[in-house]
Each structure stands twice: as C-alpha cells, then as structure tokens.
C-alpha cells in the first residue's frame, strides 16, 4: 500500500471521481440525497475524516471499481468537520478510527449534536467486536476494518438504502401527526370517512368514503352498526377522541381496529368534535376516520428491514446490540441471568472456493434455519456478520445454554444437505461472564475460538495417529 501521506490540518482537498453508470450506480442514484441535478449524475457526496490521503484514495478506488461516481471532501480536525457539515450537503461520512485528532467516537457525537441524519461509516484499525458494538451503539451505520476496505461499496450502498427507509418512515410518522383541525378541514374530501354518532355511540349519519372504507354497499347496513360505541362510552377514550383532556391540551387521535363487512381488520385513526344543538346542548359527536392499514404495514416492513439481515432474514448486528442492551436492563430489574451463544461456520472460505459463493450463501442460510428451529419464541437469533451468528437466550443459565449449543451443532452437522457443515460455538452468561455488551461479546468470542483450537488440535492428533 506504500507509505501513508498525512494531511495537514489546514488543508481541505476536494476530490471528484467519475465513471460510467451501471446497475450498482442506478441503486446509488435512487438512494443518494440532495438536489435533482446531482441525482441525475449518480453522484454520491462523501466527507472523509482522515489523516491519510493514501487511505482516502484507496477508498475512492474501491468505489470507482464498482462504478460509483464520488465527490469527496477531506477534513482532519473537529472544527473543519463542523464547518463542512453545516455548509455542504453530504450523503455519507467515512471516518478513521482511532484518530489522534479525535476523542473516541467524537464524529458520531458531533453529528448527533448537529441533528444531521448523515450515515457514518468508521474505517477501523485492528477492529474488535466490542469496539464495533460500541460504535454502532453511538450511531455508526457500519464499521469496516482497514484490511477489508473492499467491503466499503457494499457498506455504502446499505447505509444509503437504510437512510432512505428511515426517511420514508419519518415522513409517514409526520403525516400521521396531523391535528384534528386538519381532519375537519378535509371533511369534504372523500378519502376520509365522516360519521355522526349519538351520545351512546350509534351511527346517525355516514359519508360515502366510510362506506367504501368498511366495504358496505349502502348507508343502511353501516348505520345498523355500533363501531364507535366502546370509544364514546369510555370517558377517557372519548376525551382523547375529542382531542382534549380536561384543560384542553391536545392529544394524539385514537387508533383502533374496525371490522369490514368481509370481516377483515382495518386500522383506523379517529378524531372528532362535539355537535351542539341551537340551545348549546350536546347532541352527539362528529368523527373523522382515516384508514391507516397500509401505512402501518409499511412501517412494520421498514422496521423489519432495518433490523434484519438481508440474506438470512435473522436479526442483524444492530438489532442484536439493542436486544443485548434490553436484556441487560431486564436482568438488572429481575435478577435473572441470560445467555448469549456465539457461532462460527467452519470452513466457509473453503466452501466458497470449492463450490462457489452461491453454495456458501446457502450454507449460511442453512445455519440460520437451524438457529430458528432450535430456539424459543422469546429467543433472538442474529447474524453478527460474515460467517458469525449469535443467539440470545433470556432466562437461561450456562448448563441450559450448553445443551442448546450442542443441539444446534448436531443439527447443523446432520441437516441432510450438502456439503456437510460444522460450526464452532462459544457461550457467555450474564452477569457471570460480563456485565456489559462489550464484555459478553468478548467472552463469547474467546470461548468460541477456544473450541476451534481444541478441534484443530484433535484433528492434528488424529492425522498423526493415522500416519503412524
């Protein structure tokens, strides 16, 4: 790679690298943020926080190799970083870790303080799993080891794609925060169901949009129902429906399930107002209903995608860290231990070299299937990354965790498919083996590689005996 060239703090080089478009670039085009002109040019804007121009050029070379077009700025100090982020739009930040100019994950802290939702990827020297977990908890989108910088294009594409999913989810949530007044302003819009209810919750009048929403062909059928009765007769829910609680403080409208004529469940978001007579007496309520079924399905889909591994469908390492954090907090409250199993698929490189990467991917999915079949509903199987997997077992001691690990290892070896697979396993139990995520990951990893060393020693011993 040659000698590194360090960038002086006062220098802010700007690098632009162009190439022809391709399928990967078309994907980058869809996810890159910024103005329309930049998107049409398939431009990805990256801010590098790095002291070495040689390392930056190496990153740019890897992106060019898969046909990304990159506009890159390089900064060295926190002051330069803050000025650039405030004044320029970026799609991604790539930061060196550790760096003599920065304190720990200071880049992530600055991004959080500035409320910038720019994905952050750390390029780490001598990466450890506990370091990765800590950086992810502090907001990093991904971590890549310097020696594996060829993974940067994949990480970049994934980070930008996840940012698009987050933005879609945020827009959906903002759409759902519209006030009761806005609902009433749209009363004439046939996209919203409008109904008038009696004091006991019976429908007195309904509009055509509500008929369509609930699948009824006539008003008479719908008027015979009492879908709003449980809400109207419950004082607290009625107050929430009307957008007020005692002192007139606004609250979010009610979200509930109504049954369509075909018995399918429809999620509706309700807001309302009181209807008064000419004498000022309460006559009933006017309710506005919005069908949010598809929006909730989209949100669920986005949540699943952001928390799952795209190949195996298991939880990804980001979700794994969240689960471990939750289990630690729960164990502190209940004084109950839990276990984490760490698995490594033996010889994945050999499988890839001999049978091809498609078979290697199938091997990873075979291990994922075994993890799912051997765990309970409360357990969390996850793909930590590469050929490494994890399984979080709530309320499980070391002895029970060992039995689960043995059952998984046997099931993988005897799944009846080819090529034959084997896995190594490591166990860590909270709090005996550690009281932090980093310590648990480290202990499980150490136990896993102890098992690997024992296997290698046993194999060498058998070979020696066979030779003799």
C-alpha positions as a Python dict, from the first residue, in 0.01 Angstrom:
ca = {
    (1, 'X'): (0, 0, 0),
    (2, 'X'): (305, 226, 40),
    (3, 'X'): (383, 494, 293),
    (4, 'X'): (92, 695, 422),
    (5, 'X'): (74, 1065, 344),
    (6, 'X'): (-77, 1261, 630),
    (7, 'X'): (-294, 1561, 552),
    (8, 'X'): (-205, 1885, 731),
    (9, 'X'): (-495, 2023, 940),
    (10, 'X'): (-524, 2337, 730),
    (11, 'X'): (-564, 2151, 401),
    (12, 'X'): (-910, 2062, 272),
    (13, 'X'): (-859, 1880, -62),
    (14, 'X'): (-1160, 1817, -282),
    (15, 'X'): (-1160, 1501, -492),
    (16, 'X'): (-1404, 1414, -769),
    (17, 'X'): (-1402, 1073, -933),
    (18, 'X'): (-1628, 989, -1228),
    (19, 'X'): (-1705, 672, -1419),
    (20, 'X'): (-1972, 516, -1638),
    (21, 'X'): (-2303, 412, -1484),
    (22, 'X'): (-2409, 54, -1405),
    (23, 'X'): (-2662, -143, -1203),
    (24, 'X'): (-2496, -61, -870),
    (25, 'X'): (-2481, 302, -971),
    (26, 'X'): (-2852, 302, -1053),
    (27, 'X'): (-2914, 180, -699),
    (28, 'X'): (-2689, 455, -566),
    (29, 'X'): (-2884, 703, -774),
    (30, 'X'): (-3207, 613, -603),
    (31, 'X'): (-3066, 646, -253),
    (32, 'X'): (-2830, 942, -284),
    (33, 'X'): (-2966, 1251, -109),
    (34, 'X'): (-2951, 1603, -240),
    (35, 'X'): (-3072, 1809, -536),
    (36, 'X'): (-3216, 1651, -855),
    (37, 'X'): (-2917, 1751, -1072),
    (38, 'X'): (-2678, 1555, -851),
    (39, 'X'): (-2905, 1251, -851),
    (40, 'X'): (-2926, 1258, -1230),
    (41, 'X'): (-2547, 1247, -1239),
    (42, 'X'): (-2544, 948, -999),
    (43, 'X'): (-2328, 1150, -762),
    (44, 'X'): (-2253, 1031, -409),
    (45, 'X'): (-2103, 1302, -188),
    (46, 'X'): (-1870, 1176, 84),
    (47, 'X'): (-1691, 1363, 362),
    (48, 'X'): (-1377, 1179, 473),
    (49, 'X'): (-1247, 1240, 827),
    (50, 'X'): (-899, 1101, 775),
    (51, 'X'): (-534, 1198, 813),
    (52, 'X'): (-400, 980, 530),
    (53, 'X'): (-455, 1084, 168),
    (54, 'X'): (-333, 739, 59),
    (55, 'X'): (-611, 568, 257),
    (56, 'X'): (-869, 810, 115),
    (57, 'X'): (-751, 737, -239),
    (58, 'X'): (-772, 366, -165),
    (59, 'X'): (-1136, 406, -56),
    (60, 'X'): (-1215, 605, -370),
    (61, 'X'): (-1051, 338, -584),
    (62, 'X'): (-1277, 69, -434),
    (63, 'X'): (-1585, 282, -504),
    (64, 'X'): (-1475, 354, -860),
    (65, 'X'): (-1419, -17, -915),
    (66, 'X'): (-1794, -84, -870),
    (67, 'X'): (-1889, 222, -1079),
    (68, 'X'): (-1980, 477, -813),
    (69, 'X'): (-1933, 843, -902),
    (70, 'X'): (-1795, 1019, -595),
    (71, 'X'): (-1746, 1379, -493),
    (72, 'X'): (-1522, 1374, -185),
    (73, 'X'): (-1404, 1631, 68),
    (74, 'X'): (-1142, 1555, 332),
    (75, 'X'): (-1117, 1713, 678),
    (76, 'X'): (-886, 1644, 969),
    (77, 'X'): (-1000, 1842, 1274),
    (78, 'X'): (-1337, 1871, 1452),
    (79, 'X'): (-1353, 2239, 1359),
    (80, 'X'): (-1313, 2163, 989),
    (81, 'X'): (-1567, 1883, 1017),
    (82, 'X'): (-1834, 2103, 1182),
    (83, 'X'): (-1786, 2380, 925),
    (84, 'X'): (-1815, 2140, 630),
    (85, 'X'): (-2119, 1954, 758),
    (86, 'X'): (-2302, 2280, 833),
    (87, 'X'): (-2225, 2435, 495),
    (88, 'X'): (-2232, 2141, 250),
    (89, 'X'): (-2476, 1854, 181),
    (90, 'X'): (-2327, 1505, 216),
    (91, 'X'): (-2469, 1160, 157),
    (92, 'X'): (-2212, 976, 370),
    (93, 'X'): (-1930, 1034, 619),
    (94, 'X'): (-1633, 796, 632),
    (95, 'X'): (-1418, 843, 943),
    (96, 'X'): (-1088, 693, 1055),
    (97, 'X'): (-1089, 520, 1396),
    (98, 'X'): (-899, 571, 1615),
    (99, 'X'): (-756, 911, 1526),
    (100, 'X'): (-513, 1130, 1718),
    (101, 'X'): (-724, 1438, 1638),
    (102, 'X'): (-1046, 1295, 1782),
    (103, 'X'): (-1172, 1159, 2112),
    (104, 'X'): (-1325, 811, 2077),
    (105, 'X'): (-1647, 839, 1866),
    (106, 'X'): (-1650, 1221, 1866),
    (107, 'X'): (-1758, 1227, 1499),
    (108, 'X'): (-2083, 1049, 1590),
    (109, 'X'): (-2137, 1282, 1887),
    (110, 'X'): (-2095, 1592, 1670),
    (111, 'X'): (-2339, 1456, 1411),
    (112, 'X'): (-2592, 1392, 1686),
    (113, 'X'): (-2547, 1740, 1834),
    (114, 'X'): (-2597, 1898, 1490),
    (115, 'X'): (-2902, 1674, 1431),
    (116, 'X'): (-2765, 1561, 1097),
    (117, 'X'): (-2901, 1228, 979),
    (118, 'X'): (-2599, 1153, 759),
    (119, 'X'): (-2490, 785, 766),
    (120, 'X'): (-2148, 737, 929),
    (121, 'X'): (-1906, 454, 847),
    (122, 'X'): (-1592, 403, 1057),
    (123, 'X'): (-1275, 264, 897),
    (124, 'X'): (-1120, 87, 1194),
    (125, 'X'): (-762, -22, 1261),
    (126, 'X'): (-740, -359, 1443),
    (127, 'X'): (-1118, -391, 1474),
    (128, 'X'): (-1257, -580, 1773),
    (129, 'X'): (-1617, -692, 1811),
    (130, 'X'): (-1663, -496, 2132),
    (131, 'X'): (-1533, -183, 1955),
    (132, 'X'): (-1779, -239, 1670),
    (133, 'X'): (-2068, -282, 1912),
    (134, 'X'): (-1974, 38, 2097),
    (135, 'X'): (-1951, 243, 1775),
    (136, 'X'): (-2283, 107, 1649),
    (137, 'X'): (-2449, 198, 1980),
    (138, 'X'): (-2315, 552, 1939),
    (139, 'X'): (-2481, 589, 1600),
    (140, 'X'): (-2246, 447, 1334),
    (141, 'X'): (-2411, 283, 1035),
    (142, 'X'): (-2125, 37, 987),
    (143, 'X'): (-1762, -41, 1071),
    (144, 'X'): (-1503, -172, 823),
    (145, 'X'): (-1155, -296, 900),
    (146, 'X'): (-875, -122, 710),
    (147, 'X'): (-757, -452, 565),
    (148, 'X'): (-1110, -521, 434),
    (149, 'X'): (-1165, -184, 267),
    (150, 'X'): (-1305, -370, -34),
    (151, 'X'): (-1628, -402, 166),
    (152, 'X'): (-1678, -23, 156),
    (153, 'X'): (-1901, -14, -158),
    (154, 'X'): (-2141, -269, -8),
    (155, 'X'): (-2149, -83, 325),
    (156, 'X'): (-2204, 248, 145),
    (157, 'X'): (-2495, 112, -57),
    (158, 'X'): (-2652, -46, 252),
    (159, 'X'): (-2612, 273, 461),
    (160, 'X'): (-2772, 491, 193),
    (161, 'X'): (-3054, 242, 142),
    (162, 'X'): (-3126, 233, 516),
    (163, 'X'): (-3127, 613, 524),
    (164, 'X'): (-3395, 616, 253),
    (165, 'X'): (-3602, 369, 458),
    (166, 'X'): (-3564, 585, 771),
    (167, 'X'): (-3664, 896, 577),
    (168, 'X'): (-3973, 718, 442),
    (169, 'X'): (-4067, 609, 792),
    (170, 'X'): (-4017, 962, 929),
    (171, 'X'): (-4234, 1109, 656),
    (172, 'X'): (-4504, 854, 732),
    (173, 'X'): (-4493, 941, 1102),
    (174, 'X'): (-4516, 1314, 1031),
    (175, 'X'): (-4813, 1250, 807),
    (176, 'X'): (-4984, 1072, 1094),
    (177, 'X'): (-4938, 1369, 1333),
    (178, 'X'): (-5187, 1591, 1161),
    (179, 'X'): (-5423, 1761, 1402),
    (180, 'X'): (-5798, 1728, 1442),
    (181, 'X'): (-5841, 2068, 1279),
    (182, 'X'): (-5671, 1938, 966),
    (183, 'X'): (-5905, 1640, 958),
    (184, 'X'): (-6205, 1870, 973),
    (185, 'X'): (-6059, 2091, 701),
    (186, 'X'): (-6059, 1782, 478),
    (187, 'X'): (-6415, 1680, 568),
    (188, 'X'): (-6526, 1728, 210),
    (189, 'X'): (-6251, 1501, 80),
    (190, 'X'): (-6392, 1158, 1),
    (191, 'X'): (-6066, 998, 110),
    (192, 'X'): (-6171, 1040, 475),
    (193, 'X'): (-6465, 869, 640),
    (194, 'X'): (-6702, 1106, 817),
    (195, 'X'): (-6976, 995, 1053),
    (196, 'X'): (-7209, 1149, 1313),
    (197, 'X'): (-7270, 949, 1630),
    (198, 'X'): (-7530, 966, 1903),
    (199, 'X'): (-7431, 1016, 2266),
    (200, 'X'): (-7418, 639, 2313),
    (201, 'X'): (-7202, 576, 2002),
    (202, 'X'): (-7459, 471, 1740),
    (203, 'X'): (-7407, 591, 1383),
    (204, 'X'): (-7659, 858, 1282),
    (205, 'X'): (-7505, 960, 950),
    (206, 'X'): (-7211, 832, 744),
    (207, 'X'): (-7046, 952, 424),
    (208, 'X'): (-6962, 752, 112),
    (209, 'X'): (-6590, 731, 195),
    (210, 'X'): (-6665, 549, 523),
    (211, 'X'): (-6891, 306, 337),
    (212, 'X'): (-6611, 221, 94),
    (213, 'X'): (-6354, 203, 373),
    (214, 'X'): (-6558, -60, 557),
    (215, 'X'): (-6684, -241, 247),
    (216, 'X'): (-7059, -170, 277),
    (217, 'X'): (-7281, -112, -24),
    (218, 'X'): (-7540, 107, 149),
    (219, 'X'): (-7566, 352, 437),
    (220, 'X'): (-7844, 149, 593),
    (221, 'X'): (-7613, -151, 654),
    (222, 'X'): (-7350, 69, 817),
    (223, 'X'): (-7598, 269, 1026),
    (224, 'X'): (-7705, -55, 1194),
    (225, 'X'): (-7357, -96, 1350),
    (226, 'X'): (-7219, 49, 1674),
    (227, 'X'): (-6849, 64, 1586),
    (228, 'X'): (-6786, 378, 1791),
    (229, 'X'): (-6985, 273, 2099),
    (230, 'X'): (-6693, 143, 2311),
    (231, 'X'): (-6499, 465, 2245),
    (232, 'X'): (-6789, 703, 2310),
    (233, 'X'): (-6894, 531, 2632),
    (234, 'X'): (-6541, 524, 2777),
    (235, 'X'): (-6480, 867, 2933),
    (236, 'X'): (-6101, 871, 2887),
    (237, 'X'): (-6111, 746, 2528),
    (238, 'X'): (-6393, 987, 2447),
    (239, 'X'): (-6179, 1275, 2576),
    (240, 'X'): (-5892, 1154, 2361),
    (241, 'X'): (-6121, 1124, 2058),
    (242, 'X'): (-6225, 1487, 2101),
    (243, 'X'): (-5861, 1598, 2117),
    (244, 'X'): (-5875, 1727, 2473),
    (245, 'X'): (-5817, 1609, 2828),
    (246, 'X'): (-5977, 1839, 3084),
    (247, 'X'): (-5781, 2158, 3030),
    (248, 'X'): (-5795, 2149, 2651),
    (249, 'X'): (-5445, 2007, 2599),
    (250, 'X'): (-5419, 1843, 2256),
    (251, 'X'): (-5356, 1468, 2245),
    (252, 'X'): (-5297, 1232, 1956),
    (253, 'X'): (-5615, 1094, 1795),
    (254, 'X'): (-5726, 740, 1872),
    (255, 'X'): (-5607, 450, 1663),
    (256, 'X'): (-5820, 136, 1670),
    (257, 'X'): (-5934, -162, 1462),
    (258, 'X'): (-6273, -178, 1292),
    (259, 'X'): (-6408, -484, 1114),
    (260, 'X'): (-6504, -456, 748),
    (261, 'X'): (-6812, -626, 609),
    (262, 'X'): (-6588, -912, 487),
    (263, 'X'): (-6458, -947, 849),
    (264, 'X'): (-6109, -822, 756),
    (265, 'X'): (-5948, -592, 1015),
    (266, 'X'): (-5893, -229, 916),
    (267, 'X'): (-5675, 4, 1122),
    (268, 'X'): (-5842, 346, 1151),
    (269, 'X'): (-5720, 670, 1304),
    (270, 'X'): (-6005, 867, 1463),
    (271, 'X'): (-6050, 1225, 1570),
    (272, 'X'): (-6373, 1409, 1648),
    (273, 'X'): (-6563, 1704, 1786),
    (274, 'X'): (-6880, 1764, 1985),
    (275, 'X'): (-7200, 1853, 1800),
    (276, 'X'): (-7419, 2105, 1987),
    (277, 'X'): (-7783, 2196, 1936),
    (278, 'X'): (-7903, 2552, 1875),
    (279, 'X'): (-7960, 2577, 2250),
    (280, 'X'): (-7597, 2479, 2314),
    (281, 'X'): (-7679, 2131, 2440),
    (282, 'X'): (-7466, 1831, 2347),
    (283, 'X'): (-7642, 1629, 2075),
    (284, 'X'): (-7373, 1391, 1962),
    (285, 'X'): (-7027, 1366, 1806),
    (286, 'X'): (-6877, 1402, 1462),
    (287, 'X'): (-6597, 1153, 1394),
    (288, 'X'): (-6339, 1159, 1114),
    (289, 'X'): (-6178, 823, 1025),
    (290, 'X'): (-5861, 767, 825),
    (291, 'X'): (-5765, 419, 703),
    (292, 'X'): (-5401, 374, 813),
    (293, 'X'): (-5377, -2, 745),
    (294, 'X'): (-5127, 34, 460),
    (295, 'X'): (-4922, 291, 646),
    (296, 'X'): (-4887, 59, 944),
    (297, 'X'): (-4793, -229, 714),
    (298, 'X'): (-4528, -7, 553),
    (299, 'X'): (-4390, 95, 891),
    (300, 'X'): (-4376, -269, 1003),
    (301, 'X'): (-4200, -358, 678),
    (302, 'X'): (-3946, -78, 721),
    (303, 'X'): (-3883, -177, 1082),
    (304, 'X'): (-3825, -538, 981),
    (305, 'X'): (-3588, -437, 702),
    (306, 'X'): (-3384, -203, 921),
    (307, 'X'): (-3347, -471, 1190),
    (308, 'X'): (-3291, -784, 978),
    (309, 'X'): (-3011, -937, 774),
    (310, 'X'): (-3096, -929, 402),
    (311, 'X'): (-2955, -1277, 327),
    (312, 'X'): (-3079, -1489, 618),
    (313, 'X'): (-3374, -1287, 748),
    (314, 'X'): (-3233, -1306, 1102),
    (315, 'X'): (-3179, -1003, 1322),
    (316, 'X'): (-2874, -803, 1213),
    (317, 'X'): (-2590, -698, 1441),
    (318, 'X'): (-2751, -361, 1507),
    (319, 'X'): (-3068, -528, 1633),
    (320, 'X'): (-2858, -780, 1826),
    (321, 'X'): (-2690, -497, 2017),
    (322, 'X'): (-3032, -349, 2100),
    (323, 'X'): (-3158, -687, 2226),
    (324, 'X'): (-2850, -736, 2446),
    (325, 'X'): (-2895, -387, 2588),
    (326, 'X'): (-3262, -463, 2670),
    (327, 'X'): (-3178, -800, 2826),
    (328, 'X'): (-2912, -646, 3049),
    (329, 'X'): (-3160, -386, 3174),
    (330, 'X'): (-3427, -652, 3231),
    (331, 'X'): (-3184, -879, 3416),
    (332, 'X'): (-3087, -593, 3644),
    (333, 'X'): (-3454, -549, 3733),
    (334, 'X'): (-3538, -917, 3777),
    (335, 'X'): (-3200, -1054, 3897),
    (336, 'X'): (-3231, -1331, 3638),
    (337, 'X'): (-2942, -1436, 3420),
    (338, 'X'): (-2945, -1478, 3043),
    (339, 'X'): (-2705, -1639, 2797),
    (340, 'X'): (-2561, -1549, 2459),
    (341, 'X'): (-2431, -1812, 2217),
    (342, 'X'): (-2178, -1721, 1951),
    (343, 'X'): (-2143, -1942, 1640),
    (344, 'X'): (-1889, -1952, 1360),
    (345, 'X'): (-1947, -2155, 1041),
    (346, 'X'): (-1630, -2360, 997),
    (347, 'X'): (-1457, -2351, 659),
    (348, 'X'): (-1684, -2106, 476),
    (349, 'X'): (-1393, -1988, 258),
    (350, 'X'): (-1319, -2348, 161),
    (351, 'X'): (-1685, -2399, 66),
    (352, 'X'): (-1684, -2078, -142),
    (353, 'X'): (-1360, -2177, -320),
    (354, 'X'): (-1472, -2532, -393),
    (355, 'X'): (-1847, -2500, -460),
    (356, 'X'): (-1895, -2132, -536),
    (357, 'X'): (-2036, -1836, -345),
    (358, 'X'): (-2396, -1936, -410),
    (359, 'X'): (-2339, -2258, -216),
    (360, 'X'): (-2160, -2055, 53),
    (361, 'X'): (-2464, -1830, 87),
    (362, 'X'): (-2689, -2136, 107),
    (363, 'X'): (-2467, -2270, 386),
    (364, 'X'): (-2523, -1950, 584),
    (365, 'X'): (-2898, -1984, 532),
    (366, 'X'): (-2886, -2349, 645),
    (367, 'X'): (-2726, -2240, 972),
    (368, 'X'): (-2987, -1964, 1007),
    (369, 'X'): (-3268, -2220, 958),
    (370, 'X'): (-3122, -2441, 1232),
    (371, 'X'): (-3096, -2147, 1472),
    (372, 'X'): (-3463, -2063, 1415),
    (373, 'X'): (-3578, -2422, 1458),
    (374, 'X'): (-3380, -2474, 1779),
    (375, 'X'): (-3486, -2162, 1968),
    (376, 'X'): (-3795, -2042, 2154),
    (377, 'X'): (-4021, -1754, 2062),
    (378, 'X'): (-3851, -1534, 2325),
    (379, 'X'): (-3500, -1606, 2189),
    (380, 'X'): (-3329, -1386, 1931),
    (381, 'X'): (-3117, -1547, 1656),
    (382, 'X'): (-2897, -1299, 1471),
    (383, 'X'): (-2628, -1282, 1206),
    (384, 'X'): (-2345, -1083, 1355),
    (385, 'X'): (-2164, -1054, 1024),
    (386, 'X'): (-1989, -1273, 768),
    (387, 'X'): (-1993, -1632, 891),
    (388, 'X'): (-2062, -1535, 1255),
    (389, 'X'): (-2401, -1580, 1421),
    (390, 'X'): (-2542, -1521, 1769),
    (391, 'X'): (-2836, -1642, 1974),
    (392, 'X'): (-2966, -1454, 2279),
    (393, 'X'): (-3139, -1683, 2533),
    (394, 'X'): (-3337, -1492, 2802),
    (395, 'X'): (-3362, -1651, 3148),
    (396, 'X'): (-3111, -1924, 3061),
    (397, 'X'): (-2817, -2046, 3270),
    (398, 'X'): (-2484, -2186, 3150),
    (399, 'X'): (-2589, -2551, 3166),
    (400, 'X'): (-2905, -2496, 2961),
    (401, 'X'): (-2717, -2277, 2713),
    (402, 'X'): (-2459, -2553, 2664),
    (403, 'X'): (-2735, -2802, 2578),
    (404, 'X'): (-2880, -2560, 2324),
    (405, 'X'): (-2536, -2507, 2166),
    (406, 'X'): (-2478, -2882, 2140),
    (407, 'X'): (-2821, -2935, 1985),
    (408, 'X'): (-2753, -2664, 1725),
    (409, 'X'): (-2408, -2802, 1638),
    (410, 'X'): (-2555, -3153, 1593),
    (411, 'X'): (-2849, -3025, 1387),
    (412, 'X'): (-2619, -2834, 1153),
    (413, 'X'): (-2398, -3140, 1103),
    (414, 'X'): (-2698, -3369, 1040),
    (415, 'X'): (-2928, -3147, 833),
    (416, 'X'): (-2913, -3394, 542),
    (417, 'X'): (-2787, -3140, 289),
    (418, 'X'): (-2455, -3099, 116),
    (419, 'X'): (-2184, -3003, 155),
    (420, 'X'): (-2161, -3118, 515),
    (421, 'X'): (-2129, -2830, 761),
    (422, 'X'): (-1989, -2783, 1108),
    (423, 'X'): (-1999, -2489, 1348),
    (424, 'X'): (-1799, -2380, 1650),
    (425, 'X'): (-1978, -2228, 1947),
    (426, 'X'): (-1896, -2004, 2240),
    (427, 'X'): (-2110, -1921, 2544),
    (428, 'X'): (-2129, -1612, 2765),
    (429, 'X'): (-2373, -1577, 3057),
    (430, 'X'): (-2482, -1251, 3217),
    (431, 'X'): (-2368, -1145, 3474),
    (432, 'X'): (-2109, -1418, 3546),
    (433, 'X'): (-1910, -1361, 3224),
    (434, 'X'): (-1958, -987, 3200),
    (435, 'X'): (-2197, -705, 3281),
    (436, 'X'): (-2161, -507, 2957),
    (437, 'X'): (-2231, -583, 2593),
    (438, 'X'): (-1864, -547, 2507),
    (439, 'X'): (-1757, -791, 2779),
    (440, 'X'): (-2020, -1050, 2684),
    (441, 'X'): (-1920, -1035, 2317),
    (442, 'X'): (-1555, -1068, 2410),
    (443, 'X'): (-1615, -1365, 2641),
    (444, 'X'): (-1835, -1548, 2390),
    (445, 'X'): (-1577, -1487, 2118),
    (446, 'X'): (-1295, -1620, 2338),
    (447, 'X'): (-1497, -1932, 2420),
    (448, 'X'): (-1571, -1988, 2052),
    (449, 'X'): (-1207, -1973, 1948),
    (450, 'X'): (-1107, -2197, 2239),
    (451, 'X'): (-1342, -2457, 2090),
    (452, 'X'): (-1186, -2403, 1747),
    (453, 'X'): (-836, -2455, 1885),
    (454, 'X'): (-945, -2776, 2058),
    (455, 'X'): (-1094, -2903, 1732),
    (456, 'X'): (-779, -2821, 1537),
    (457, 'X'): (-561, -2993, 1797),
    (458, 'X'): (-785, -3302, 1793),
    (459, 'X'): (-777, -3317, 1413),
    (460, 'X'): (-398, -3289, 1406),
    (461, 'X'): (-374, -3565, 1665),
    (462, 'X'): (-595, -3793, 1454),
    (463, 'X'): (-387, -3721, 1144),
    (464, 'X'): (-66, -3803, 1333),
    (465, 'X'): (-214, -4129, 1461),
    (466, 'X'): (-334, -4221, 1112),
    (467, 'X'): (10, -4151, 966),
    (468, 'X'): (179, -4370, 1224),
}
